[in-house]
PDB file of C-alpha atoms in Angstrom:
ATOM      1  CA  MET A   1      96.213-197.994 144.199  1.00  0.00           C
ATOM      2  CA  PRO A   2      93.959-197.606 147.630  1.00  0.00           C
ATOM      3  CA  MET A   3      90.626-199.287 147.481  1.00  0.00           C
ATOM      4  CA  PRO A   4      88.193-196.717 147.942  1.00  0.00           C
ATOM      5  CA  PHE A   5      85.844-196.653 151.775  1.00  0.00           C
ATOM      6  CA  HIS A   6      82.818-198.390 150.333  1.00  0.00           C
ATOM      7  CA  PHE A   7      79.813-199.412 153.487  1.00  0.00           C
ATOM      8  CA  SER A   8      79.186-202.659 151.898  1.00  0.00           C
ATOM      9  CA  THR A   9      82.510-203.639 152.421  1.00  0.00           C
ATOM     10  CA  MET A  10      82.397-203.641 156.507  1.00  0.00           C
ATOM     11  CA  SER A  11      81.723-205.784 158.629  1.00  0.00           C
ATOM     12  CA  LEU A  12      78.532-206.067 160.551  1.00  0.00           C
ATOM     13  CA  LEU A  13      80.389-205.608 163.470  1.00  0.00           C
ATOM     14  CA  GLN A  14      82.210-202.636 162.032  1.00  0.00           C
ATOM     15  CA  ARG A  15      78.847-200.906 160.976  1.00  0.00           C
ATOM     16  CA  VAL A  16      77.761-201.391 164.373  1.00  0.00           C
ATOM     17  CA  ARG A  17      80.476-199.955 166.056  1.00  0.00           C
ATOM     18  CA  ARG A  18      80.353-197.486 163.514  1.00  0.00           C
ATOM     19  CA  GLY A  19      77.036-196.805 164.774  1.00  0.00           C
ATOM     20  CA  ALA A  20      77.225-196.415 167.917  1.00  0.00           C
ATOM     21  CA  ALA A  21      80.073-194.382 167.690  1.00  0.00           C
ATOM     22  CA  LEU A  22      78.173-191.628 165.785  1.00  0.00           C
ATOM     23  CA  ALA A  23      74.837-191.961 168.242  1.00  0.00           C
ATOM     24  CA  LEU A  24      77.535-191.237 171.591  1.00  0.00           C
ATOM     25  CA  VAL A  25      79.038-188.332 169.931  1.00  0.00           C
ATOM     26  CA  ALA A  26      75.549-186.991 169.082  1.00  0.00           C
ATOM     27  CA  VAL A  27      74.056-187.912 172.674  1.00  0.00           C
ATOM     28  CA  LEU A  28      77.501-185.805 173.814  1.00  0.00           C
ATOM     29  CA  LEU A  29      77.183-183.037 171.546  1.00  0.00           C
ATOM     30  CA  TRP A  30      73.368-182.554 172.464  1.00  0.00           C
ATOM     31  CA  ALA A  31      74.683-182.780 176.540  1.00  0.00           C
ATOM     32  CA  ALA A  32      77.247-180.407 175.900  1.00  0.00           C
ATOM     33  CA  LEU A  33      74.918-177.812 173.095  1.00  0.00           C
ATOM     34  CA  ALA A  34      70.869-178.620 174.528  1.00  0.00           C
ATOM     35  CA  PRO A  35      69.313-175.605 176.385  1.00  0.00           C
ATOM     36  CA  VAL A  36      69.763-176.649 180.547  1.00  0.00           C
ATOM     37  CA  ARG A  37      65.849-177.085 181.910  1.00  0.00           C
ATOM     38  CA  TYR A  38      63.719-178.561 184.306  1.00  0.00           C
ATOM     39  CA  PRO A  39      60.155-178.500 185.629  1.00  0.00           C
ATOM     40  CA  THR A  40      61.020-176.862 188.465  1.00  0.00           C
ATOM     41  CA  ARG A  41      63.762-174.551 189.956  1.00  0.00           C
ATOM     42  CA  GLU A  42      63.271-176.017 193.268  1.00  0.00           C
ATOM     43  CA  ARG A  43      65.882-178.564 194.862  1.00  0.00           C
ATOM     44  CA  THR A  44      64.084-180.380 197.611  1.00  0.00           C
ATOM     45  CA  PHE A  45      65.674-180.731 200.988  1.00  0.00           C
ATOM     46  CA  VAL A  46      63.644-183.455 203.622  1.00  0.00           C
ATOM     47  CA  PHE A  47      63.513-183.892 207.153  1.00  0.00           C
ATOM     48  CA  PRO A  48      62.106-187.143 207.202  1.00  0.00           C
ATOM     49  CA  ARG A  49      60.129-188.566 209.935  1.00  0.00           C
ATOM     50  CA  GLY A  50      62.775-190.178 212.638  1.00  0.00           C
ATOM     51  CA  ALA A  51      65.429-187.028 212.171  1.00  0.00           C
ATOM     52  CA  ALA A  52      64.353-185.493 215.424  1.00  0.00           C
ATOM     53  CA  ILE A  53      65.167-189.121 217.378  1.00  0.00           C
ATOM     54  CA  LEU A  54      68.792-189.661 215.067  1.00  0.00           C
ATOM     55  CA  ARG A  55      70.297-186.117 215.488  1.00  0.00           C
ATOM     56  CA  GLY A  56      73.842-185.705 214.271  1.00  0.00           C
ATOM     57  CA  GLU A  57      76.397-187.812 213.562  1.00  0.00           C
ATOM     58  CA  ASP A  58      74.426-190.531 213.770  1.00  0.00           C
ATOM     59  CA  ALA A  59      71.506-190.506 211.803  1.00  0.00           C
ATOM     60  CA  GLY A  60      72.163-190.063 207.798  1.00  0.00           C
ATOM     61  CA  LEU A  61      69.364-188.732 207.107  1.00  0.00           C
ATOM     62  CA  VAL A  62      69.731-185.717 206.136  1.00  0.00           C
ATOM     63  CA  PRO A  63      73.060-184.664 203.454  1.00  0.00           C
ATOM     64  CA  ALA A  64      75.398-182.786 204.949  1.00  0.00           C
ATOM     65  CA  GLU A  65      75.631-181.001 201.382  1.00  0.00           C
ATOM     66  CA  VAL A  66      73.336-179.585 198.898  1.00  0.00           C
ATOM     67  CA  GLN A  67      74.422-178.427 195.153  1.00  0.00           C
ATOM     68  CA  LEU A  68      72.134-175.853 193.184  1.00  0.00           C
ATOM     69  CA  THR A  69      73.140-174.208 190.007  1.00  0.00           C
ATOM     70  CA  LEU A  70      72.172-170.662 189.121  1.00  0.00           C
ATOM     71  CA  GLY A  71      68.711-170.534 186.708  1.00  0.00           C
ATOM     72  CA  VAL A  72      68.380-173.892 186.991  1.00  0.00           C
ATOM     73  CA  ARG A  73      67.811-175.322 190.411  1.00  0.00           C
ATOM     74  CA  ASP A  74      68.721-172.132 192.771  1.00  0.00           C
ATOM     75  CA  VAL A  75      65.227-172.678 194.562  1.00  0.00           C
ATOM     76  CA  LEU A  76      66.210-175.064 198.067  1.00  0.00           C
ATOM     77  CA  LEU A  77      62.825-176.255 199.249  1.00  0.00           C
ATOM     78  CA  LEU A  78      63.136-177.338 203.187  1.00  0.00           C
ATOM     79  CA  LEU A  79      60.056-179.948 203.818  1.00  0.00           C
ATOM     80  CA  ASN A  80      59.737-181.193 207.087  1.00  0.00           C
ATOM     81  CA  ARG A  81      58.018-184.610 207.005  1.00  0.00           C
ATOM     82  CA  ASP A  82      58.849-185.210 210.566  1.00  0.00           C
ATOM     83  CA  ILE A  83      56.981-184.947 213.691  1.00  0.00           C
ATOM     84  CA  ALA A  84      59.541-181.973 215.747  1.00  0.00           C
ATOM     85  CA  PRO A  85      60.390-178.974 214.369  1.00  0.00           C
ATOM     86  CA  HIS A  86      63.883-178.338 212.433  1.00  0.00           C
ATOM     87  CA  VAL A  87      66.173-175.409 212.642  1.00  0.00           C
ATOM     88  CA  PHE A  88      67.720-174.888 209.497  1.00  0.00           C
ATOM     89  CA  GLY A  89      70.163-171.735 209.466  1.00  0.00           C
ATOM     90  CA  GLN A  90      67.710-168.734 211.015  1.00  0.00           C
ATOM     91  CA  VAL A  91      64.259-170.455 209.576  1.00  0.00           C
ATOM     92  CA  LEU A  92      62.442-173.158 211.866  1.00  0.00           C
ATOM     93  CA  VAL A  93      61.026-175.201 209.852  1.00  0.00           C
ATOM     94  CA  LEU A  94      57.555-176.330 211.841  1.00  0.00           C
ATOM     95  CA  PRO A  95      56.188-180.533 211.442  1.00  0.00           C
ATOM     96  CA  GLY A  96      54.270-180.511 208.090  1.00  0.00           C
ATOM     97  CA  HIS A  97      55.304-176.892 207.009  1.00  0.00           C
ATOM     98  CA  ALA A  98      57.495-175.798 203.556  1.00  0.00           C
ATOM     99  CA  PHE A  99      60.148-173.024 203.353  1.00  0.00           C
ATOM    100  CA  ARG A 100      61.902-172.116 200.295  1.00  0.00           C
ATOM    101  CA  LEU A 101      65.012-170.757 200.618  1.00  0.00           C
ATOM    102  CA  PRO A 102      66.318-169.188 196.738  1.00  0.00           C
ATOM    103  CA  PHE A 103      69.846-168.138 195.984  1.00  0.00           C
ATOM    104  CA  GLU A 104      70.578-165.183 193.960  1.00  0.00           C
ATOM    105  CA  GLN A 105      74.270-165.694 194.055  1.00  0.00           C
ATOM    106  CA  ALA A 106      77.078-168.366 193.331  1.00  0.00           C
ATOM    107  CA  GLY A 107      79.379-169.461 196.162  1.00  0.00           C
ATOM    108  CA  ASP A 108      79.102-171.383 199.138  1.00  0.00           C
ATOM    109  CA  TYR A 109      76.654-170.968 202.280  1.00  0.00           C
ATOM    110  CA  VAL A 110      76.854-173.010 205.405  1.00  0.00           C
ATOM    111  CA  TYR A 111      74.065-173.273 207.232  1.00  0.00           C
ATOM    112  CA  ALA A 112      73.308-174.541 211.145  1.00  0.00           C
ATOM    113  CA  CYS A 113      71.428-177.771 210.882  1.00  0.00           C
ATOM    114  CA  ASP A 114      70.092-180.037 213.542  1.00  0.00           C
ATOM    115  CA  ALA A 115      69.565-182.724 211.720  1.00  0.00           C
ATOM    116  CA  ALA A 116      72.766-182.906 209.284  1.00  0.00           C
ATOM    117  CA  PRO A 117      76.027-184.874 210.403  1.00  0.00           C
ATOM    118  CA  GLY A 118      77.992-182.026 212.185  1.00  0.00           C
ATOM    119  CA  HIS A 119      74.998-180.285 212.922  1.00  0.00           C
ATOM    120  CA  ALA A 120      75.748-178.154 209.451  1.00  0.00           C
ATOM    121  CA  VAL A 121      74.629-178.137 205.878  1.00  0.00           C
ATOM    122  CA  THR A 122      77.052-176.353 202.903  1.00  0.00           C
ATOM    123  CA  VAL A 123      74.992-175.357 199.997  1.00  0.00           C
ATOM    124  CA  ARG A 124      76.632-175.197 197.250  1.00  0.00           C
ATOM    125  CA  VAL A 125      75.653-172.653 193.889  1.00  0.00           C
ATOM    126  CA  GLY A 126      77.661-172.867 190.690  1.00  0.00           C
ATOM    127  CA  ASN A 127      76.667-170.778 188.212  1.00  0.00           C
ATOM    128  CA  HIS A 128      74.468-171.398 185.286  1.00  0.00           C
ATOM    129  CA  PRO A 129      76.869-173.861 183.069  1.00  0.00           C
ATOM    130  CA  ASP A 130      77.937-172.376 179.243  1.00  0.00           C
ATOM    131  CA  PRO A 131      77.878-174.770 176.323  1.00  0.00           C
ATOM    132  CA  GLY A 132      80.313-176.666 175.803  1.00  0.00           C
ATOM    133  CA  TRP A 133      82.350-178.293 178.170  1.00  0.00           C
ATOM    134  CA  ALA A 134      80.980-177.159 180.941  1.00  0.00           C
ATOM    135  CA  ARG A 135      77.732-177.862 180.197  1.00  0.00           C
ATOM    136  CA  LEU A 136      78.655-181.491 179.379  1.00  0.00           C
ATOM    137  CA  GLY A 137      80.287-181.902 182.846  1.00  0.00           C
ATOM    138  CA  TRP A 138      76.845-180.038 184.661  1.00  0.00           C
ATOM    139  CA  ARG A 139      75.210-182.968 183.221  1.00  0.00           C
ATOM    140  CA  LEU A 140      77.461-185.775 183.537  1.00  0.00           C
ATOM    141  CA  ARG A 141      78.101-184.820 187.236  1.00  0.00           C
ATOM    142  CA  ALA A 142      73.546-184.573 187.376  1.00  0.00           C
ATOM    143  CA  LEU A 143      73.090-188.105 186.337  1.00  0.00           C
ATOM    144  CA  ALA A 144      76.082-189.425 188.801  1.00  0.00           C
ATOM    145  CA  GLU A 145      73.935-187.503 191.465  1.00  0.00           C
ATOM    146  CA  ALA A 146      70.516-188.566 190.296  1.00  0.00           C
ATOM    147  CA  VAL A 147      71.986-192.278 190.405  1.00  0.00           C
ATOM    148  CA  ARG A 148      73.791-191.864 193.530  1.00  0.00           C
ATOM    149  CA  THR A 149      70.527-191.036 195.299  1.00  0.00           C
ATOM    150  CA  LEU A 150      68.413-193.001 193.571  1.00  0.00           C
ATOM    151  CA  PRO A 151      65.893-194.482 196.808  1.00  0.00           C
ATOM    152  CA  ILE A 152      65.870-198.147 197.089  1.00  0.00           C
ATOM    153  CA  VAL A 153      62.689-200.111 197.232  1.00  0.00           C
ATOM    154  CA  ALA A 154      62.363-203.613 197.904  1.00  0.00           C
ATOM    155  CA  PRO A 155      59.534-205.309 196.188  1.00  0.00           C
ATOM    156  CA  ASP A 156      56.509-205.942 197.715  1.00  0.00           C
ATOM    157  CA  ASP A 157      56.060-209.349 199.840  1.00  0.00           C
TER     158      ASP A 157
END
């Protein structure tokens, strides 16, 4: 006759593994079902200092693609920290100024940009992620993007 499962018969390693697996399942369920909220609906697009000097292919200071999500991050905030004005589509952003560009429909929008590689920026606006696999995938992509764009700062000497 098989022994009924009893928690005390498990080794410590088995208990830790089972606990970690349950914690992972709980986190994935939360990520798939919890509402998506951000403190602001803006995603900042910065023209950094020096972008006027290093325009185009050599610069790498301005991204060639920006991801937005309707209802979450659907306003592109153009912020010019450079000493020269910059063009983004039909918008001229003067030094020290900002411009908000809202999006109301999903799709890919290509804008001429004097400081971007290839002189164009593609703004990809996606739909609000539905609960389940779509939301889990969206959160994982957002996490990967956040890690990829972390600023690398050297410690002060």
